[in-house]
Amino acid sequence: MNDIHPTAIIGQDVVLGDGIKIHPYAVLDGKVEIGDGCIIGPYVHLTGWVKIGKRTKVYAHASIGEDPQDYTFDGTPGLCEIGDDCLIREGVTIHTPVHGDEGCKTSVANGAFLMANCHVAHNVEVGEKAIVANGTLLAGFVKVGEKVFLSGNIGIHQFCWIGAYSIVSPCAKVVQNVPPFMTADGNPAIVHGLNVVGLRRNNFPETQRSKIKDAYKMLYYSGMGFRDACDEIEAKYSSDEWVMKLVTFVRESKRGIIGAAQTSE
């Protein structure tokens, strides 16, 4: 049974699961689908084409599904997809994608935590259990990997990728891709070492952390270019799944990857 406040406005095309609570003055219009057990806070606006999974909580004044801030948007509906068990805090904005007719979408994966007043622009992909802290801005087509931690008030340039298990410090300016497992900081952001704490918290054993650290040093401090360094890393660790994720990320990075501090940790 759902608990819907009488002041909430629910459009005729909205599809609700079971056990949903909708607070006062929320507005749900358009092609909106909400999974079981969700909580929609006061003054939330869900519009356009939005799918929200189970047990996700959307806090006051969040806006999901509005038109993108992009001159190329032609009005074609595109999907904003939010996973299960997400937390969308106060004032968060998540915009519909451009090129929705081509199957593009804006997505937030299961377990992600978007803190107050952060912005998820059109065509952004936020990975599972990623954390985006207060006031951080993800420009169009940004990709955030699983279990990334983005601190507060970061600006991330359009099309940048933030690799899995990395952390970016507060107020950083990210203009190129941040490889997986790294700690990044600065304006512009550069690598300052591995995200050792994050790797430990996510139960990477010491032997695995040592391999990743060796690959990181080969990538940034061997004196080789990134392409040659990746070849050397692959030759040494071709059977290691996690190290090869780093290699693949670097090779596929069209914007290039950020540089590193002059000395390694």
mmCIF file of N, CA, C and O in Angstrom, residues 68-146:
data_model
loop_
_atom_site.group_PDB
_atom_site.id
_atom_site.type_symbol
_atom_site.label_atom_id
_atom_site.label_comp_id
_atom_site.label_asym_id
_atom_site.label_seq_id
_atom_site.Cartn_x
_atom_site.Cartn_y
_atom_site.Cartn_z
ATOM 1 N N PRO A 68 18.024 18.881 -20.695
ATOM 2 C CA PRO A 68 19.448 19.162 -20.508
ATOM 3 C C PRO A 68 19.775 20.610 -20.832
ATOM 4 O O PRO A 68 19.071 21.274 -21.602
ATOM 5 N N GLN A 69 20.854 21.088 -20.259
ATOM 6 C CA GLN A 69 21.344 22.438 -20.543
ATOM 7 C C GLN A 69 22.301 22.359 -21.734
ATOM 8 O O GLN A 69 23.519 22.504 -21.597
ATOM 9 N N ASP A 70 21.721 22.114 -22.896
ATOM 10 C CA ASP A 70 22.507 21.850 -24.098
ATOM 11 C C ASP A 70 21.719 22.365 -25.299
ATOM 12 O O ASP A 70 20.572 21.965 -25.514
ATOM 13 N N TYR A 71 22.353 23.240 -26.089
ATOM 14 C CA TYR A 71 21.674 23.829 -27.243
ATOM 15 C C TYR A 71 21.286 22.793 -28.298
ATOM 16 O O TYR A 71 20.403 23.039 -29.116
ATOM 17 N N THR A 72 21.949 21.634 -28.309
ATOM 18 C CA THR A 72 21.646 20.632 -29.335
ATOM 19 C C THR A 72 20.405 19.805 -29.005
ATOM 20 O O THR A 72 19.953 19.029 -29.843
ATOM 21 N N PHE A 73 19.870 19.945 -27.814
ATOM 22 C CA PHE A 73 18.704 19.151 -27.429
ATOM 23 C C PHE A 73 17.511 19.534 -28.291
ATOM 24 O O PHE A 73 17.143 20.707 -28.393
ATOM 25 N N ASP A 74 16.899 18.518 -28.926
ATOM 26 C CA ASP A 74 15.798 18.777 -29.855
ATOM 27 C C ASP A 74 14.438 18.419 -29.278
ATOM 28 O O ASP A 74 13.435 18.397 -30.002
ATOM 29 N N GLY A 75 14.395 18.127 -27.988
ATOM 30 C CA GLY A 75 13.128 17.812 -27.345
ATOM 31 C C GLY A 75 12.767 16.343 -27.349
ATOM 32 O O GLY A 75 11.738 15.960 -26.775
ATOM 33 N N THR A 76 13.589 15.505 -27.981
ATOM 34 C CA THR A 76 13.305 14.071 -28.005
ATOM 35 C C THR A 76 13.488 13.478 -26.612
ATOM 36 O O THR A 76 14.548 13.646 -26.008
ATOM 37 N N PRO A 77 12.485 12.783 -26.084
ATOM 38 C CA PRO A 77 12.614 12.236 -24.729
ATOM 39 C C PRO A 77 13.764 11.245 -24.620
ATOM 40 O O PRO A 77 14.015 10.449 -25.524
ATOM 41 N N GLY A 78 14.473 11.320 -23.514
ATOM 42 C CA GLY A 78 15.530 10.370 -23.204
ATOM 43 C C GLY A 78 15.382 9.908 -21.770
ATOM 44 O O GLY A 78 14.801 10.601 -20.926
ATOM 45 N N LEU A 79 15.913 8.744 -21.470
ATOM 46 C CA LEU A 79 15.689 8.105 -20.180
ATOM 47 C C LEU A 79 16.670 8.580 -19.117
ATOM 48 O O LEU A 79 17.883 8.603 -19.333
ATOM 49 N N CYS A 80 16.140 8.925 -17.945
ATOM 50 C CA CYS A 80 16.921 9.067 -16.718
ATOM 51 C C CYS A 80 16.636 7.831 -15.874
ATOM 52 O O CYS A 80 15.496 7.626 -15.443
ATOM 53 N N GLU A 81 17.657 7.024 -15.654
ATOM 54 C CA GLU A 81 17.463 5.760 -14.951
ATOM 55 C C GLU A 81 18.239 5.761 -13.640
ATOM 56 O O GLU A 81 19.459 5.911 -13.632
ATOM 57 N N ILE A 82 17.515 5.580 -12.544
ATOM 58 C CA ILE A 82 18.099 5.541 -11.208
ATOM 59 C C ILE A 82 17.932 4.125 -10.674
ATOM 60 O O ILE A 82 16.847 3.544 -10.762
ATOM 61 N N GLY A 83 18.986 3.560 -10.104
ATOM 62 C CA GLY A 83 18.950 2.170 -9.674
ATOM 63 C C GLY A 83 18.275 1.956 -8.330
ATOM 64 O O GLY A 83 17.588 2.830 -7.790
ATOM 65 N N ASP A 84 18.504 0.771 -7.777
ATOM 66 C CA ASP A 84 17.988 0.410 -6.460
ATOM 67 C C ASP A 84 18.865 1.014 -5.361
ATOM 68 O O ASP A 84 20.073 1.210 -5.538
ATOM 69 N N ASP A 85 18.249 1.280 -4.211
ATOM 70 C CA ASP A 85 18.971 1.623 -2.978
ATOM 71 C C ASP A 85 19.854 2.858 -3.116
ATOM 72 O O ASP A 85 20.910 2.953 -2.478
ATOM 73 N N CYS A 86 19.435 3.795 -3.927
ATOM 74 C CA CYS A 86 20.182 5.047 -4.079
ATOM 75 C C CYS A 86 19.685 6.092 -3.084
ATOM 76 O O CYS A 86 18.534 6.055 -2.634
ATOM 77 N N LEU A 87 20.564 7.037 -2.774
ATOM 78 C CA LEU A 87 20.201 8.201 -1.973
ATOM 79 C C LEU A 87 20.435 9.441 -2.822
ATOM 80 O O LEU A 87 21.563 9.706 -3.257
ATOM 81 N N ILE A 88 19.364 10.186 -3.069
ATOM 82 C CA ILE A 88 19.428 11.414 -3.866
ATOM 83 C C ILE A 88 19.061 12.557 -2.925
ATOM 84 O O ILE A 88 17.891 12.763 -2.602
ATOM 85 N N ARG A 89 20.056 13.306 -2.477
ATOM 86 C CA ARG A 89 19.816 14.268 -1.408
ATOM 87 C C ARG A 89 19.241 15.587 -1.924
ATOM 88 O O ARG A 89 18.963 15.767 -3.106
ATOM 89 N N GLU A 90 19.076 16.538 -0.979
ATOM 90 C CA GLU A 90 18.346 17.768 -1.252
ATOM 91 C C GLU A 90 18.972 18.561 -2.404
ATOM 92 O O GLU A 90 20.183 18.758 -2.466
ATOM 93 N N GLY A 91 18.116 19.017 -3.303
ATOM 94 C CA GLY A 91 18.541 19.927 -4.350
ATOM 95 C C GLY A 91 19.354 19.318 -5.471
ATOM 96 O O GLY A 91 19.881 20.048 -6.321
ATOM 97 N N VAL A 92 19.477 18.009 -5.521
ATOM 98 C CA VAL A 92 20.211 17.368 -6.620
ATOM 99 C C VAL A 92 19.440 17.553 -7.926
ATOM 100 O O VAL A 92 18.210 17.470 -7.958
ATOM 101 N N THR A 93 20.177 17.799 -9.018
ATOM 102 C CA THR A 93 19.565 17.875 -10.344
ATOM 103 C C THR A 93 20.169 16.802 -11.244
ATOM 104 O O THR A 93 21.389 16.650 -11.311
ATOM 105 N N ILE A 94 19.302 16.059 -11.919
ATOM 106 C CA ILE A 94 19.716 15.007 -12.852
ATOM 107 C C ILE A 94 18.949 15.234 -14.146
ATOM 108 O O ILE A 94 17.714 15.162 -14.162
ATOM 109 N N HIS A 95 19.662 15.507 -15.241
ATOM 110 C CA HIS A 95 19.009 15.909 -16.482
ATOM 111 C C HIS A 95 18.893 14.771 -17.490
ATOM 112 O O HIS A 95 19.727 13.856 -17.531
ATOM 113 N N THR A 96 17.867 14.890 -18.300
ATOM 114 C CA THR A 96 17.628 13.920 -19.365
ATOM 115 C C THR A 96 18.752 13.984 -20.401
ATOM 116 O O THR A 96 19.404 15.021 -20.553
ATOM 117 N N PRO A 97 19.023 12.893 -21.123
ATOM 118 C CA PRO A 97 20.119 12.903 -22.092
ATOM 119 C C PRO A 97 19.749 13.616 -23.385
ATOM 120 O O PRO A 97 18.574 13.778 -23.718
ATOM 121 N N VAL A 98 20.776 14.033 -24.113
ATOM 122 C CA VAL A 98 20.587 14.370 -25.520
ATOM 123 C C VAL A 98 20.711 13.075 -26.317
ATOM 124 O O VAL A 98 21.244 12.081 -25.836
ATOM 125 N N HIS A 99 20.190 13.089 -27.544
ATOM 126 C CA HIS A 99 20.199 11.907 -28.421
ATOM 127 C C HIS A 99 19.431 10.741 -27.797
ATOM 128 O O HIS A 99 19.813 9.577 -27.945
ATOM 129 N N GLY A 100 18.348 11.061 -27.104
ATOM 130 C CA GLY A 100 17.543 10.010 -26.498
ATOM 131 C C GLY A 100 16.969 9.049 -27.517
ATOM 132 O O GLY A 100 16.738 7.872 -27.218
ATOM 133 N N ASP A 101 16.765 9.526 -28.747
ATOM 134 C CA ASP A 101 16.228 8.664 -29.797
ATOM 135 C C ASP A 101 17.233 7.608 -30.239
ATOM 136 O O ASP A 101 16.876 6.644 -30.918
ATOM 137 N N GLU A 102 18.498 7.768 -29.861
ATOM 138 C CA GLU A 102 19.535 6.795 -30.214
ATOM 139 C C GLU A 102 19.818 5.824 -29.071
ATOM 140 O O GLU A 102 20.804 5.088 -29.092
ATOM 141 N N GLY A 103 18.963 5.831 -28.066
ATOM 142 C CA GLY A 103 19.129 4.929 -26.934
ATOM 143 C C GLY A 103 20.019 5.458 -25.835
ATOM 144 O O GLY A 103 20.318 4.736 -24.878
ATOM 145 N N CYS A 104 20.457 6.708 -25.950
ATOM 146 C CA CYS A 104 21.299 7.290 -24.906
ATOM 147 C C CYS A 104 20.474 7.543 -23.644
ATOM 148 O O CYS A 104 19.269 7.786 -23.716
ATOM 149 N N LYS A 105 21.139 7.509 -22.495
ATOM 150 C CA LYS A 105 20.439 7.773 -21.249
ATOM 151 C C LYS A 105 21.381 8.406 -20.236
ATOM 152 O O LYS A 105 22.608 8.375 -20.385
ATOM 153 N N THR A 106 20.795 8.991 -19.222
ATOM 154 C CA THR A 106 21.520 9.435 -18.040
ATOM 155 C C THR A 106 21.246 8.399 -16.961
ATOM 156 O O THR A 106 20.088 8.049 -16.728
ATOM 157 N N SER A 107 22.291 7.892 -16.303
ATOM 158 C CA SER A 107 22.063 6.766 -15.398
ATOM 159 C C SER A 107 22.826 6.911 -14.087
ATOM 160 O O SER A 107 23.953 7.410 -14.053
ATOM 161 N N VAL A 108 22.177 6.452 -13.026
ATOM 162 C CA VAL A 108 22.774 6.374 -11.693
ATOM 163 C C VAL A 108 22.568 4.943 -11.227
ATOM 164 O O VAL A 108 21.432 4.490 -11.075
ATOM 165 N N ALA A 109 23.652 4.209 -11.009
ATOM 166 C CA ALA A 109 23.564 2.777 -10.748
ATOM 167 C C ALA A 109 23.203 2.482 -9.290
ATOM 168 O O ALA A 109 23.167 3.374 -8.428
ATOM 169 N N ASN A 110 22.976 1.221 -9.008
ATOM 170 C CA ASN A 110 22.535 0.771 -7.685
ATOM 171 C C ASN A 110 23.463 1.258 -6.574
ATOM 172 O O ASN A 110 24.689 1.193 -6.692
ATOM 173 N N GLY A 111 22.848 1.726 -5.501
ATOM 174 C CA GLY A 111 23.595 2.065 -4.303
ATOM 175 C C GLY A 111 24.367 3.366 -4.349
ATOM 176 O O GLY A 111 25.113 3.672 -3.413
ATOM 177 N N ALA A 112 24.210 4.153 -5.400
ATOM 178 C CA ALA A 112 24.930 5.424 -5.481
ATOM 179 C C ALA A 112 24.365 6.420 -4.471
ATOM 180 O O ALA A 112 23.191 6.377 -4.104
ATOM 181 N N PHE A 113 25.223 7.339 -4.041
ATOM 182 C CA PHE A 113 24.859 8.341 -3.038
ATOM 183 C C PHE A 113 25.224 9.706 -3.606
ATOM 184 O O PHE A 113 26.401 10.042 -3.728
ATOM 185 N N LEU A 114 24.203 10.485 -3.967
ATOM 186 C CA LEU A 114 24.404 11.833 -4.490
ATOM 187 C C LEU A 114 24.033 12.818 -3.389
ATOM 188 O O LEU A 114 22.865 12.931 -3.012
ATOM 189 N N MET A 115 25.021 13.529 -2.876
ATOM 190 C CA MET A 115 24.776 14.446 -1.763
ATOM 191 C C MET A 115 24.196 15.770 -2.255
ATOM 192 O O MET A 115 24.090 16.020 -3.453
ATOM 193 N N ALA A 116 23.846 16.619 -1.310
ATOM 194 C CA ALA A 116 23.045 17.808 -1.589
ATOM 195 C C ALA A 116 23.670 18.703 -2.654
ATOM 196 O O ALA A 116 24.877 18.942 -2.672
ATOM 197 N N ASN A 117 22.805 19.167 -3.550
ATOM 198 C CA ASN A 117 23.120 20.209 -4.534
ATOM 199 C C ASN A 117 24.174 19.807 -5.559
ATOM 200 O O ASN A 117 24.766 20.671 -6.205
ATOM 201 N N CYS A 118 24.423 18.524 -5.734
ATOM 202 C CA CYS A 118 25.304 18.146 -6.843
ATOM 203 C C CYS A 118 24.485 18.075 -8.133
ATOM 204 O O CYS A 118 23.258 17.977 -8.114
ATOM 205 N N HIS A 119 25.183 18.157 -9.266
ATOM 206 C CA HIS A 119 24.521 18.197 -10.566
ATOM 207 C C HIS A 119 25.016 17.061 -11.440
ATOM 208 O O HIS A 119 26.227 16.876 -11.619
ATOM 209 N N VAL A 120 24.075 16.297 -11.980
ATOM 210 C CA VAL A 120 24.368 15.208 -12.908
ATOM 211 C C VAL A 120 23.792 15.615 -14.259
ATOM 212 O O VAL A 120 22.576 15.593 -14.461
ATOM 213 N N ALA A 121 24.653 16.003 -15.175
ATOM 214 C CA ALA A 121 24.209 16.548 -16.457
ATOM 215 C C ALA A 121 23.780 15.427 -17.410
ATOM 216 O O ALA A 121 23.847 14.232 -17.092
ATOM 217 N N HIS A 122 23.362 15.844 -18.594
ATOM 218 C CA HIS A 122 22.883 14.907 -19.608
ATOM 219 C C HIS A 122 23.932 13.855 -19.959
ATOM 220 O O HIS A 122 25.121 14.130 -20.041
ATOM 221 N N ASN A 123 23.464 12.622 -20.129
ATOM 222 C CA ASN A 123 24.284 11.501 -20.604
ATOM 223 C C ASN A 123 25.373 11.068 -19.628
ATOM 224 O O ASN A 123 26.270 10.306 -19.994
ATOM 225 N N VAL A 124 25.308 11.519 -18.401
ATOM 226 C CA VAL A 124 26.277 11.090 -17.390
ATOM 227 C C VAL A 124 25.953 9.666 -16.944
ATOM 228 O O VAL A 124 24.790 9.259 -16.887
ATOM 229 N N GLU A 125 26.998 8.909 -16.607
ATOM 230 C CA GLU A 125 26.842 7.576 -16.032
ATOM 231 C C GLU A 125 27.550 7.547 -14.683
ATOM 232 O O GLU A 125 28.759 7.775 -14.610
ATOM 233 N N VAL A 126 26.791 7.270 -13.629
ATOM 234 C CA VAL A 126 27.353 7.151 -12.279
ATOM 235 C C VAL A 126 27.311 5.679 -11.889
ATOM 236 O O VAL A 126 26.254 5.047 -11.922
ATOM 237 N N GLY A 127 28.463 5.122 -11.506
ATOM 238 C CA GLY A 127 28.574 3.695 -11.249
ATOM 239 C C GLY A 127 28.039 3.258 -9.899
ATOM 240 O O GLY A 127 27.682 4.068 -9.035
ATOM 241 N N GLU A 128 28.010 1.946 -9.707
ATOM 242 C CA GLU A 128 27.472 1.363 -8.480
ATOM 243 C C GLU A 128 28.238 1.840 -7.246
ATOM 244 O O GLU A 128 29.466 1.864 -7.220
ATOM 245 N N LYS A 129 27.473 2.225 -6.240
ATOM 246 C CA LYS A 129 27.979 2.628 -4.930
ATOM 247 C C LYS A 129 28.987 3.773 -5.011
ATOM 248 O O LYS A 129 29.811 3.956 -4.109
ATOM 249 N N ALA A 130 28.919 4.547 -6.086
ATOM 250 C CA ALA A 130 29.726 5.760 -6.153
ATOM 251 C C ALA A 130 29.139 6.805 -5.212
ATOM 252 O O ALA A 130 27.927 6.836 -4.971
ATOM 253 N N ILE A 131 30.002 7.665 -4.686
ATOM 254 C CA ILE A 131 29.580 8.750 -3.801
ATOM 255 C C ILE A 131 29.986 10.067 -4.443
ATOM 256 O O ILE A 131 31.155 10.262 -4.802
ATOM 257 N N VAL A 132 29.015 10.958 -4.589
ATOM 258 C CA VAL A 132 29.261 12.290 -5.145
ATOM 259 C C VAL A 132 28.855 13.293 -4.073
ATOM 260 O O VAL A 132 27.676 13.422 -3.747
ATOM 261 N N ALA A 133 29.830 13.998 -3.513
ATOM 262 C CA ALA A 133 29.561 14.855 -2.360
ATOM 263 C C ALA A 133 28.977 16.207 -2.777
ATOM 264 O O ALA A 133 28.893 16.547 -3.962
ATOM 265 N N ASN A 134 28.629 16.989 -1.769
ATOM 266 C CA ASN A 134 27.874 18.230 -1.939
ATOM 267 C C ASN A 134 28.501 19.170 -2.964
ATOM 268 O O ASN A 134 29.699 19.448 -2.929
ATOM 269 N N GLY A 135 27.659 19.674 -3.853
ATOM 270 C CA GLY A 135 28.064 20.734 -4.758
ATOM 271 C C GLY A 135 28.951 20.319 -5.910
ATOM 272 O O GLY A 135 29.405 21.174 -6.675
ATOM 273 N N THR A 136 29.203 19.038 -6.076
ATOM 274 C CA THR A 136 30.058 18.593 -7.184
ATOM 275 C C THR A 136 29.258 18.569 -8.481
ATOM 276 O O THR A 136 28.090 18.185 -8.504
ATOM 277 N N LEU A 137 29.914 18.976 -9.571
ATOM 278 C CA LEU A 137 29.250 19.176 -10.859
ATOM 279 C C LEU A 137 29.818 18.217 -11.890
ATOM 280 O O LEU A 137 31.009 18.267 -12.216
ATOM 281 N N LEU A 138 28.961 17.353 -12.412
ATOM 282 C CA LEU A 138 29.351 16.401 -13.450
ATOM 283 C C LEU A 138 28.800 16.903 -14.775
ATOM 284 O O LEU A 138 27.588 16.893 -14.997
ATOM 285 N N ALA A 139 29.673 17.348 -15.665
ATOM 286 C CA ALA A 139 29.237 17.875 -16.954
ATOM 287 C C ALA A 139 28.801 16.740 -17.879
ATOM 288 O O ALA A 139 28.947 15.552 -17.564
ATOM 289 N N GLY A 140 28.280 17.111 -19.042
ATOM 290 C CA GLY A 140 27.709 16.138 -19.956
ATOM 291 C C GLY A 140 28.664 15.022 -20.339
ATOM 292 O O GLY A 140 29.850 15.246 -20.560
ATOM 293 N N PHE A 141 28.136 13.795 -20.403
ATOM 294 C CA PHE A 141 28.842 12.599 -20.857
ATOM 295 C C PHE A 141 29.954 12.135 -19.908
ATOM 296 O O PHE A 141 30.745 11.265 -20.271
ATOM 297 N N VAL A 142 30.036 12.684 -18.717
ATOM 298 C CA VAL A 142 31.008 12.200 -17.738
ATOM 299 C C VAL A 142 30.639 10.774 -17.321
ATOM 300 O O VAL A 142 29.463 10.428 -17.191
ATOM 301 N N LYS A 143 31.665 9.946 -17.096
ATOM 302 C CA LYS A 143 31.462 8.587 -16.597
ATOM 303 C C LYS A 143 32.192 8.432 -15.265
ATOM 304 O O LYS A 143 33.394 8.692 -15.181
ATOM 305 N N VAL A 144 31.453 7.997 -14.259
ATOM 306 C CA VAL A 144 32.005 7.795 -12.922
ATOM 307 C C VAL A 144 31.942 6.305 -12.609
ATOM 308 O O VAL A 144 30.863 5.704 -12.631
ATOM 309 N N GLY A 145 33.080 5.697 -12.322
ATOM 310 C CA GLY A 145 33.136 4.258 -12.101
ATOM 311 C C GLY A 145 32.573 3.827 -10.761
ATOM 312 O O GLY A 145 32.212 4.649 -9.904
ATOM 313 N N GLU A 146 32.523 2.519 -10.567
ATOM 314 C CA GLU A 146 31.985 1.969 -9.325
ATOM 315 C C GLU A 146 32.861 2.350 -8.135
ATOM 316 O O GLU A 146 34.084 2.412 -8.217
#
